[in-house]
Structures are given as C-alpha cells and as structure tokens.
C-alpha cells in the first residue's frame, strides 16, 4: 500500500463559531470533517497491519536483510548475508 493520505481540514469551525456564535455547527460539515479523518485513520491502520501483528510484535517477515543497512549488518556480523 502507498503512504497514508494526508489529513486536510475540510472546514474551519473556529471561523464559523466566531461569525455565528449562536448557530449550531453545520452537520454536513462535521460529517465531512469526520469522514476525512476516518480515511486517514483507515490508511494508517492498513499500513500498521503490514508491519505489526495483533499481539503488538513485528509481523512475520516484516524485517528482512534488504531492510537493514550495511552498518546494521556489520554489527550483526553477517555482512554479505545470503539466505
């Protein structure tokens, strides 16, 4: 999956409340804002599931030799690692 989409504010509730302090918040704008937040959170949860198991540990095969830089491999004394 690609990187999670960025959350972008849909509506400025502060401006609305400043200009119309006695009016209720516009429901359609609240829904749109919450939907935008949900999309970003869904993307984050999908990406987290790629690297983390339900028990909180790293997912099986989430770390592989290509994910380690040469300094890390050298520390592990397996520089030039071949499976």
XYZ file of C-alpha atoms in Angstrom:
83
model
C 0.000 0.000 0.000
C 1.062 3.555 -0.619
C 1.686 6.043 2.139
C -1.447 7.096 4.017
C -3.256 10.068 2.570
C -2.657 13.333 4.397
C -5.459 14.681 6.505
C -6.559 18.069 5.243
C -9.005 20.177 7.211
C -12.279 20.464 5.348
C -13.897 23.328 7.245
C -12.842 25.990 9.726
C -15.222 25.594 12.662
C -13.471 28.329 14.614
C -14.269 30.890 11.928
C -17.858 29.689 11.806
C -18.305 29.965 15.579
C -16.680 33.396 15.623
C -19.001 34.740 12.943
C -22.122 32.858 14.121
C -21.689 32.096 17.837
C -25.321 31.194 18.470
C -25.781 28.944 15.436
C -25.238 25.188 15.727
C -22.344 23.689 13.817
C -23.333 22.707 10.285
C -23.937 18.959 10.446
C -22.859 18.311 6.877
C -19.500 19.972 7.571
C -18.998 17.973 10.777
C -19.726 14.768 8.841
C -17.316 15.750 6.053
C -14.580 16.512 8.598
C -15.039 13.224 10.424
C -15.103 11.318 7.114
C -11.785 12.916 6.100
C -10.252 11.920 9.443
C -11.595 8.379 9.067
C -9.977 7.960 5.637
C -6.562 8.880 7.031
C -7.005 6.641 10.079
C -8.122 3.728 7.872
C -4.982 4.158 5.745
C -2.793 4.234 8.863
C -4.446 1.102 10.270
C -3.951 -0.710 6.966
C -0.252 0.184 6.926
C 0.245 -0.741 10.569
C -1.241 -4.175 9.862
C 1.543 -4.741 7.318
C 4.251 -4.493 9.983
C 2.552 -5.323 13.292
C 0.758 -8.443 14.461
C -2.312 -8.329 16.687
C -0.159 -9.096 19.723
C 1.892 -5.924 19.091
C 5.008 -7.711 17.864
C 6.553 -7.228 14.447
C 4.785 -9.100 11.701
C 6.476 -12.268 10.493
C 8.923 -11.449 7.696
C 8.485 -7.692 8.284
C 12.243 -7.345 8.791
C 14.422 -8.849 6.100
C 18.059 -8.354 5.054
C 17.164 -5.728 2.449
C 15.541 -3.652 5.203
C 18.837 -3.448 7.116
C 21.599 -1.044 6.185
C 25.221 -2.171 5.838
C 26.167 -0.791 9.272
C 23.475 -2.901 10.927
C 24.502 -5.982 9.004
C 28.129 -5.357 10.028
C 27.081 -5.097 13.665
C 25.364 -8.437 13.303
C 28.495 -9.810 11.591
C 26.534 -11.043 8.637
C 27.666 -8.537 6.018
C 27.026 -10.175 2.663
C 24.189 -12.219 4.118
C 22.719 -14.784 1.768
C 19.562 -16.678 2.672
